[in-house]
Amino acid sequence: MTAALLIVIGIVLFGIALAASGFDFSKADGAKYVNRTYTAEGSFTAIDIQEGTADIWFMPSENGEMRVECTEHKETSHEVCVENGTLKIIFKDERPWYKRMTLFSFRHGNVTVYLPLESYETLSVLATTGDVTVTWPFSFGDMRIKTTTGDIFADGIKADSMSLMVTTGSVECKKLDCADKLYAHVTTGKISLTDVTGGEIKCESTTGRINLKNALASGRLDIETTTGSVLLEDCDAAQIAVKTTTGSITGTLKSEKVFSAKTSTGKIDVPGTLSGGECTLKTTTGDISVKLSDQ
């Protein structure tokens, strides 16, 4: 009884404290953050980022000089340097493990990278917990972003090849131009591609929906998810393969295909066209309903 009463009192006091702060959870944050700016000398055509828990943004530099602006825990830092033509941004946390465990931490660190150029050979981002956002006007030869827990958002980017991988989170892309292969993978989360082009487009998900709108591949469009539905809206490719175990496959395609559709439990409604590339649609539990855009 005494223990239960103490728990109730603690909850009430915590509620009173939040109300006094106007329910601003950041004021209850036990972690102390500071703003720091990092610079490095030297020219670079490649970017390599290894981040911990911060959200990452890319912005064009106003004065033509590279800088990295961080909001970070006061006992952590970032190493920023240029080595062999590569800009390296590495998160440093040398605190003992018990200092990394902060109660009531509601904040993410932020890393904003200001870049002097618009085109780079490679971009490599490896993050643990945090979102990664990269938007116009940047372009890359090879672009690879991987985060464990967080979202990836890309808008208006050009690249020869792209690989966007998330364990728990979502991948959202708009207006991408990928000359070679665009690869998007989530374990638990959603993939959404809108107005994207690629030589090859491949999307994989274990648990989550895959939505494509005006996604065009000159080669193959390959989609696979275990648990989740697939929606194609005004999409097209030379060859199309869509497979899901639990979920429906619906949408519209821009050109005729030779359809092969199979479901164990569900209905099938596809055009009876006999020209065009191969379109294979498979689901175990779910309906298949695909039409041509002009019908």
PDB file of C-alpha atoms in Angstrom, residues 80-291:
ATOM      1  CA  VAL A  80      35.037  16.929 -38.708  1.00  0.00           C
ATOM      2  CA  CYS A  81      37.951  16.697 -41.123  1.00  0.00           C
ATOM      3  CA  VAL A  82      38.876  16.319 -44.797  1.00  0.00           C
ATOM      4  CA  GLU A  83      41.020  13.298 -45.653  1.00  0.00           C
ATOM      5  CA  ASN A  84      41.989  12.226 -49.170  1.00  0.00           C
ATOM      6  CA  GLY A  85      39.202  14.242 -50.743  1.00  0.00           C
ATOM      7  CA  THR A  86      36.533  12.978 -48.341  1.00  0.00           C
ATOM      8  CA  LEU A  87      34.670  15.081 -45.799  1.00  0.00           C
ATOM      9  CA  LYS A  88      34.334  12.966 -42.651  1.00  0.00           C
ATOM     10  CA  ILE A  89      31.835  13.749 -39.907  1.00  0.00           C
ATOM     11  CA  ILE A  90      32.049  11.298 -37.016  1.00  0.00           C
ATOM     12  CA  PHE A  91      30.033  11.350 -33.805  1.00  0.00           C
ATOM     13  CA  LYS A  92      32.161  10.997 -30.652  1.00  0.00           C
ATOM     14  CA  ASP A  93      30.716   9.808 -27.353  1.00  0.00           C
ATOM     15  CA  GLU A  94      33.344   8.713 -24.849  1.00  0.00           C
ATOM     16  CA  ARG A  95      31.115   8.890 -21.786  1.00  0.00           C
ATOM     17  CA  PRO A  96      30.893   5.808 -19.567  1.00  0.00           C
ATOM     18  CA  TRP A  97      27.767   3.762 -20.170  1.00  0.00           C
ATOM     19  CA  TYR A  98      25.963   4.928 -17.062  1.00  0.00           C
ATOM     20  CA  LYS A  99      26.177   8.566 -18.170  1.00  0.00           C
ATOM     21  CA  ARG A 100      24.481   7.706 -21.449  1.00  0.00           C
ATOM     22  CA  MET A 101      21.357   6.581 -19.599  1.00  0.00           C
ATOM     23  CA  THR A 102      19.362   9.793 -19.075  1.00  0.00           C
ATOM     24  CA  LEU A 103      15.836   9.674 -17.692  1.00  0.00           C
ATOM     25  CA  PHE A 104      13.155  11.767 -19.367  1.00  0.00           C
ATOM     26  CA  SER A 105      15.223  12.623 -22.443  1.00  0.00           C
ATOM     27  CA  PHE A 106      12.836  14.003 -25.060  1.00  0.00           C
ATOM     28  CA  ARG A 107      15.329  15.652 -27.416  1.00  0.00           C
ATOM     29  CA  HIS A 108      17.304  14.628 -30.471  1.00  0.00           C
ATOM     30  CA  GLY A 109      20.583  16.192 -31.399  1.00  0.00           C
ATOM     31  CA  ASN A 110      20.753  17.984 -34.748  1.00  0.00           C
ATOM     32  CA  VAL A 111      23.492  18.002 -37.385  1.00  0.00           C
ATOM     33  CA  THR A 112      23.172  20.430 -40.289  1.00  0.00           C
ATOM     34  CA  VAL A 113      25.817  20.098 -43.001  1.00  0.00           C
ATOM     35  CA  TYR A 114      26.330  23.209 -45.149  1.00  0.00           C
ATOM     36  CA  LEU A 115      27.949  22.229 -48.450  1.00  0.00           C
ATOM     37  CA  PRO A 116      29.716  24.579 -50.903  1.00  0.00           C
ATOM     38  CA  LEU A 117      29.030  22.518 -54.027  1.00  0.00           C
ATOM     39  CA  GLU A 118      25.895  20.993 -55.483  1.00  0.00           C
ATOM     40  CA  SER A 119      27.446  17.854 -56.984  1.00  0.00           C
ATOM     41  CA  TYR A 120      29.555  15.184 -55.247  1.00  0.00           C
ATOM     42  CA  GLU A 121      30.903  11.781 -56.202  1.00  0.00           C
ATOM     43  CA  THR A 122      29.618   9.906 -53.153  1.00  0.00           C
ATOM     44  CA  LEU A 123      27.456  10.390 -50.083  1.00  0.00           C
ATOM     45  CA  SER A 124      27.601   7.782 -47.333  1.00  0.00           C
ATOM     46  CA  VAL A 125      25.528   8.191 -44.156  1.00  0.00           C
ATOM     47  CA  LEU A 126      25.418   5.609 -41.366  1.00  0.00           C
ATOM     48  CA  ALA A 127      23.152   6.621 -38.469  1.00  0.00           C
ATOM     49  CA  THR A 128      21.887   4.833 -35.388  1.00  0.00           C
ATOM     50  CA  THR A 129      18.844   6.781 -34.203  1.00  0.00           C
ATOM     51  CA  GLY A 130      17.704   9.823 -36.122  1.00  0.00           C
ATOM     52  CA  ASP A 131      16.206  11.088 -39.358  1.00  0.00           C
ATOM     53  CA  VAL A 132      18.186  11.905 -42.499  1.00  0.00           C
ATOM     54  CA  THR A 133      16.929  14.609 -44.879  1.00  0.00           C
ATOM     55  CA  VAL A 134      18.594  15.481 -48.188  1.00  0.00           C
ATOM     56  CA  THR A 135      16.904  17.716 -50.747  1.00  0.00           C
ATOM     57  CA  TRP A 136      17.487  19.756 -53.890  1.00  0.00           C
ATOM     58  CA  PRO A 137      19.845  21.096 -55.245  1.00  0.00           C
ATOM     59  CA  PHE A 138      22.314  18.296 -54.476  1.00  0.00           C
ATOM     60  CA  SER A 139      23.363  15.470 -56.791  1.00  0.00           C
ATOM     61  CA  PHE A 140      25.647  12.502 -56.229  1.00  0.00           C
ATOM     62  CA  GLY A 141      27.336   9.724 -58.119  1.00  0.00           C
ATOM     63  CA  ASP A 142      26.626   7.095 -55.464  1.00  0.00           C
ATOM     64  CA  MET A 143      24.287   7.887 -52.556  1.00  0.00           C
ATOM     65  CA  ARG A 144      23.992   5.478 -49.623  1.00  0.00           C
ATOM     66  CA  ILE A 145      22.006   6.184 -46.464  1.00  0.00           C
ATOM     67  CA  LYS A 146      21.386   3.673 -43.683  1.00  0.00           C
ATOM     68  CA  THR A 147      19.755   4.274 -40.316  1.00  0.00           C
ATOM     69  CA  THR A 148      18.613   1.879 -37.627  1.00  0.00           C
ATOM     70  CA  THR A 149      15.718   3.811 -36.099  1.00  0.00           C
ATOM     71  CA  GLY A 150      14.619   6.875 -38.034  1.00  0.00           C
ATOM     72  CA  ASP A 151      13.210   8.117 -41.316  1.00  0.00           C
ATOM     73  CA  ILE A 152      14.889   8.940 -44.622  1.00  0.00           C
ATOM     74  CA  PHE A 153      13.492  11.787 -46.713  1.00  0.00           C
ATOM     75  CA  ALA A 154      14.908  12.678 -50.137  1.00  0.00           C
ATOM     76  CA  ASP A 155      13.452  15.288 -52.480  1.00  0.00           C
ATOM     77  CA  GLY A 156      14.683  16.570 -55.839  1.00  0.00           C
ATOM     78  CA  ILE A 157      17.925  14.561 -55.814  1.00  0.00           C
ATOM     79  CA  LYS A 158      19.856  13.285 -58.817  1.00  0.00           C
ATOM     80  CA  ALA A 159      22.237  10.352 -58.521  1.00  0.00           C
ATOM     81  CA  ASP A 160      23.723   7.536 -60.544  1.00  0.00           C
ATOM     82  CA  SER A 161      22.710   5.022 -57.856  1.00  0.00           C
ATOM     83  CA  MET A 162      20.858   5.231 -54.547  1.00  0.00           C
ATOM     84  CA  SER A 163      20.563   2.871 -51.597  1.00  0.00           C
ATOM     85  CA  LEU A 164      18.179   3.906 -48.790  1.00  0.00           C
ATOM     86  CA  MET A 165      17.908   1.474 -45.883  1.00  0.00           C
ATOM     87  CA  VAL A 166      15.963   1.706 -42.607  1.00  0.00           C
ATOM     88  CA  THR A 167      15.417  -0.904 -39.911  1.00  0.00           C
ATOM     89  CA  THR A 168      12.519   0.791 -38.086  1.00  0.00           C
ATOM     90  CA  GLY A 169      11.143   3.875 -39.810  1.00  0.00           C
ATOM     91  CA  SER A 170      10.114   5.017 -43.252  1.00  0.00           C
ATOM     92  CA  VAL A 171      11.624   5.931 -46.609  1.00  0.00           C
ATOM     93  CA  GLU A 172       9.924   8.817 -48.400  1.00  0.00           C
ATOM     94  CA  CYS A 173      11.221  10.069 -51.753  1.00  0.00           C
ATOM     95  CA  LYS A 174       9.950  12.680 -54.181  1.00  0.00           C
ATOM     96  CA  LYS A 175      11.210  13.815 -57.585  1.00  0.00           C
ATOM     97  CA  LEU A 176      14.260  11.563 -57.729  1.00  0.00           C
ATOM     98  CA  ASP A 177      16.269  10.961 -60.885  1.00  0.00           C
ATOM     99  CA  CYS A 178      18.418   7.848 -60.580  1.00  0.00           C
ATOM    100  CA  ALA A 179      20.317   6.881 -63.715  1.00  0.00           C
ATOM    101  CA  ASP A 180      21.168   3.341 -62.603  1.00  0.00           C
ATOM    102  CA  LYS A 181      19.551   1.606 -59.594  1.00  0.00           C
ATOM    103  CA  LEU A 182      17.275   2.972 -56.874  1.00  0.00           C
ATOM    104  CA  TYR A 183      17.066   0.604 -53.906  1.00  0.00           C
ATOM    105  CA  ALA A 184      14.797   1.214 -50.888  1.00  0.00           C
ATOM    106  CA  HIS A 185      14.556  -1.174 -47.942  1.00  0.00           C
ATOM    107  CA  VAL A 186      12.719  -1.048 -44.614  1.00  0.00           C
ATOM    108  CA  THR A 187      12.320  -3.828 -42.086  1.00  0.00           C
ATOM    109  CA  THR A 188       9.416  -2.313 -40.177  1.00  0.00           C
ATOM    110  CA  GLY A 189       7.929   0.784 -41.766  1.00  0.00           C
ATOM    111  CA  LYS A 190       6.659   2.308 -44.987  1.00  0.00           C
ATOM    112  CA  ILE A 191       8.172   3.047 -48.399  1.00  0.00           C
ATOM    113  CA  SER A 192       6.693   5.905 -50.411  1.00  0.00           C
ATOM    114  CA  LEU A 193       8.109   6.926 -53.806  1.00  0.00           C
ATOM    115  CA  THR A 194       6.534   9.754 -55.818  1.00  0.00           C
ATOM    116  CA  ASP A 195       7.671  11.063 -59.229  1.00  0.00           C
ATOM    117  CA  VAL A 196      10.846   8.988 -59.375  1.00  0.00           C
ATOM    118  CA  THR A 197      12.753   7.594 -62.357  1.00  0.00           C
ATOM    119  CA  GLY A 198      15.473   4.984 -62.487  1.00  0.00           C
ATOM    120  CA  GLY A 199      17.169   2.450 -64.639  1.00  0.00           C
ATOM    121  CA  GLU A 200      16.036  -0.107 -62.074  1.00  0.00           C
ATOM    122  CA  ILE A 201      13.813   0.393 -59.028  1.00  0.00           C
ATOM    123  CA  LYS A 202      13.723  -2.147 -56.205  1.00  0.00           C
ATOM    124  CA  CYS A 203      11.710  -1.865 -52.972  1.00  0.00           C
ATOM    125  CA  GLU A 204      11.768  -4.323 -50.075  1.00  0.00           C
ATOM    126  CA  SER A 205       9.842  -4.372 -46.797  1.00  0.00           C
ATOM    127  CA  THR A 206       9.272  -6.990 -44.130  1.00  0.00           C
ATOM    128  CA  THR A 207       6.374  -5.308 -42.327  1.00  0.00           C
ATOM    129  CA  GLY A 208       4.867  -2.236 -43.941  1.00  0.00           C
ATOM    130  CA  ARG A 209       3.129  -0.746 -46.957  1.00  0.00           C
ATOM    131  CA  ILE A 210       4.847   0.137 -50.229  1.00  0.00           C
ATOM    132  CA  ASN A 211       3.276   3.006 -52.177  1.00  0.00           C
ATOM    133  CA  LEU A 212       4.570   4.136 -55.569  1.00  0.00           C
ATOM    134  CA  LYS A 213       3.163   7.015 -57.600  1.00  0.00           C
ATOM    135  CA  ASN A 214       4.488   7.864 -61.059  1.00  0.00           C
ATOM    136  CA  ALA A 215       7.518   5.624 -60.541  1.00  0.00           C
ATOM    137  CA  LEU A 216       9.123   4.852 -63.894  1.00  0.00           C
ATOM    138  CA  ALA A 217      11.947   2.387 -64.566  1.00  0.00           C
ATOM    139  CA  SER A 218      13.557   1.914 -67.942  1.00  0.00           C
ATOM    140  CA  GLY A 219      14.493  -1.588 -66.839  1.00  0.00           C
ATOM    141  CA  ARG A 220      12.944  -3.597 -64.021  1.00  0.00           C
ATOM    142  CA  LEU A 221      10.567  -2.594 -61.214  1.00  0.00           C
ATOM    143  CA  ASP A 222      10.829  -5.124 -58.397  1.00  0.00           C
ATOM    144  CA  ILE A 223       8.732  -4.929 -55.207  1.00  0.00           C
ATOM    145  CA  GLU A 224       8.589  -7.409 -52.341  1.00  0.00           C
ATOM    146  CA  THR A 225       7.012  -7.235 -48.877  1.00  0.00           C
ATOM    147  CA  THR A 226       6.074  -9.904 -46.375  1.00  0.00           C
ATOM    148  CA  THR A 227       3.288  -8.209 -44.436  1.00  0.00           C
ATOM    149  CA  GLY A 228       1.815  -5.166 -46.146  1.00  0.00           C
ATOM    150  CA  SER A 229      -0.063  -4.011 -49.204  1.00  0.00           C
ATOM    151  CA  VAL A 230       1.395  -2.594 -52.421  1.00  0.00           C
ATOM    152  CA  LEU A 231      -0.129   0.373 -54.245  1.00  0.00           C
ATOM    153  CA  LEU A 232       1.051   1.374 -57.739  1.00  0.00           C
ATOM    154  CA  GLU A 233      -0.362   4.591 -59.191  1.00  0.00           C
ATOM    155  CA  ASP A 234       0.547   5.487 -62.790  1.00  0.00           C
ATOM    156  CA  CYS A 235       3.757   3.443 -62.660  1.00  0.00           C
ATOM    157  CA  ASP A 236       5.622   1.666 -65.439  1.00  0.00           C
ATOM    158  CA  ALA A 237       8.727  -0.343 -66.306  1.00  0.00           C
ATOM    159  CA  ALA A 238      10.007  -2.699 -68.967  1.00  0.00           C
ATOM    160  CA  GLN A 239       9.430  -5.578 -66.531  1.00  0.00           C
ATOM    161  CA  ILE A 240       7.451  -5.591 -63.277  1.00  0.00           C
ATOM    162  CA  ALA A 241       7.448  -8.096 -60.416  1.00  0.00           C
ATOM    163  CA  VAL A 242       5.407  -7.571 -57.236  1.00  0.00           C
ATOM    164  CA  LYS A 243       5.230 -10.106 -54.407  1.00  0.00           C
ATOM    165  CA  THR A 244       3.608  -9.927 -50.978  1.00  0.00           C
ATOM    166  CA  THR A 245       2.622 -12.633 -48.520  1.00  0.00           C
ATOM    167  CA  THR A 246      -0.105 -10.866 -46.559  1.00  0.00           C
ATOM    168  CA  GLY A 247      -1.583  -7.879 -48.370  1.00  0.00           C
ATOM    169  CA  SER A 248      -3.260  -6.683 -51.541  1.00  0.00           C
ATOM    170  CA  ILE A 249      -1.743  -5.463 -54.803  1.00  0.00           C
ATOM    171  CA  THR A 250      -3.652  -2.597 -56.408  1.00  0.00           C
ATOM    172  CA  GLY A 251      -3.058   0.292 -58.788  1.00  0.00           C
ATOM    173  CA  THR A 252      -2.595   1.461 -62.352  1.00  0.00           C
ATOM    174  CA  LEU A 253       0.125   1.039 -64.975  1.00  0.00           C
ATOM    175  CA  LYS A 254       0.835   3.349 -67.911  1.00  0.00           C
ATOM    176  CA  SER A 255       1.369   0.742 -70.617  1.00  0.00           C
ATOM    177  CA  GLU A 256       0.190  -2.712 -71.597  1.00  0.00           C
ATOM    178  CA  LYS A 257       1.826  -5.753 -70.067  1.00  0.00           C
ATOM    179  CA  VAL A 258       1.632  -9.518 -70.275  1.00  0.00           C
ATOM    180  CA  PHE A 259       0.105 -10.210 -66.862  1.00  0.00           C
ATOM    181  CA  SER A 260       0.647 -13.220 -64.641  1.00  0.00           C
ATOM    182  CA  ALA A 261      -1.324 -12.901 -61.375  1.00  0.00           C
ATOM    183  CA  LYS A 262      -1.720 -15.411 -58.550  1.00  0.00           C
ATOM    184  CA  THR A 263      -3.329 -15.311 -55.089  1.00  0.00           C
ATOM    185  CA  SER A 264      -4.240 -18.118 -52.708  1.00  0.00           C
ATOM    186  CA  THR A 265      -7.024 -16.247 -50.930  1.00  0.00           C
ATOM    187  CA  GLY A 266      -8.495 -13.305 -52.794  1.00  0.00           C
ATOM    188  CA  LYS A 267      -9.781 -11.973 -56.092  1.00  0.00           C
ATOM    189  CA  ILE A 268      -7.842 -11.201 -59.287  1.00  0.00           C
ATOM    190  CA  ASP A 269      -8.698  -8.379 -61.681  1.00  0.00           C
ATOM    191  CA  VAL A 270      -6.038  -7.557 -64.295  1.00  0.00           C
ATOM    192  CA  PRO A 271      -6.188  -6.561 -67.995  1.00  0.00           C
ATOM    193  CA  GLY A 272      -6.117  -9.317 -70.575  1.00  0.00           C
ATOM    194  CA  THR A 273      -3.494  -7.558 -72.712  1.00  0.00           C
ATOM    195  CA  LEU A 274      -1.015  -9.726 -74.607  1.00  0.00           C
ATOM    196  CA  SER A 275       1.680  -7.184 -75.517  1.00  0.00           C
ATOM    197  CA  GLY A 276       4.388  -5.375 -73.566  1.00  0.00           C
ATOM    198  CA  GLY A 277       6.781  -6.579 -70.931  1.00  0.00           C
ATOM    199  CA  GLU A 278       6.139  -9.218 -68.319  1.00  0.00           C
ATOM    200  CA  CYS A 279       4.200  -8.223 -65.161  1.00  0.00           C
ATOM    201  CA  THR A 280       4.149 -10.839 -62.405  1.00  0.00           C
ATOM    202  CA  LEU A 281       1.885 -10.220 -59.403  1.00  0.00           C
ATOM    203  CA  LYS A 282       1.770 -12.650 -56.474  1.00  0.00           C
ATOM    204  CA  THR A 283       0.159 -12.606 -53.028  1.00  0.00           C
ATOM    205  CA  THR A 284      -0.829 -15.329 -50.602  1.00  0.00           C
ATOM    206  CA  THR A 285      -3.584 -13.518 -48.696  1.00  0.00           C
ATOM    207  CA  GLY A 286      -5.065 -10.534 -50.493  1.00  0.00           C
ATOM    208  CA  ASP A 287      -6.673  -9.261 -53.683  1.00  0.00           C
ATOM    209  CA  ILE A 288      -4.960  -8.274 -56.928  1.00  0.00           C
ATOM    210  CA  SER A 289      -6.551  -5.410 -58.855  1.00  0.00           C
ATOM    211  CA  VAL A 290      -4.420  -3.620 -61.461  1.00  0.00           C
ATOM    212  CA  LYS A 291      -5.672  -1.576 -64.413  1.00  0.00           C
TER     213      LYS A 291
END
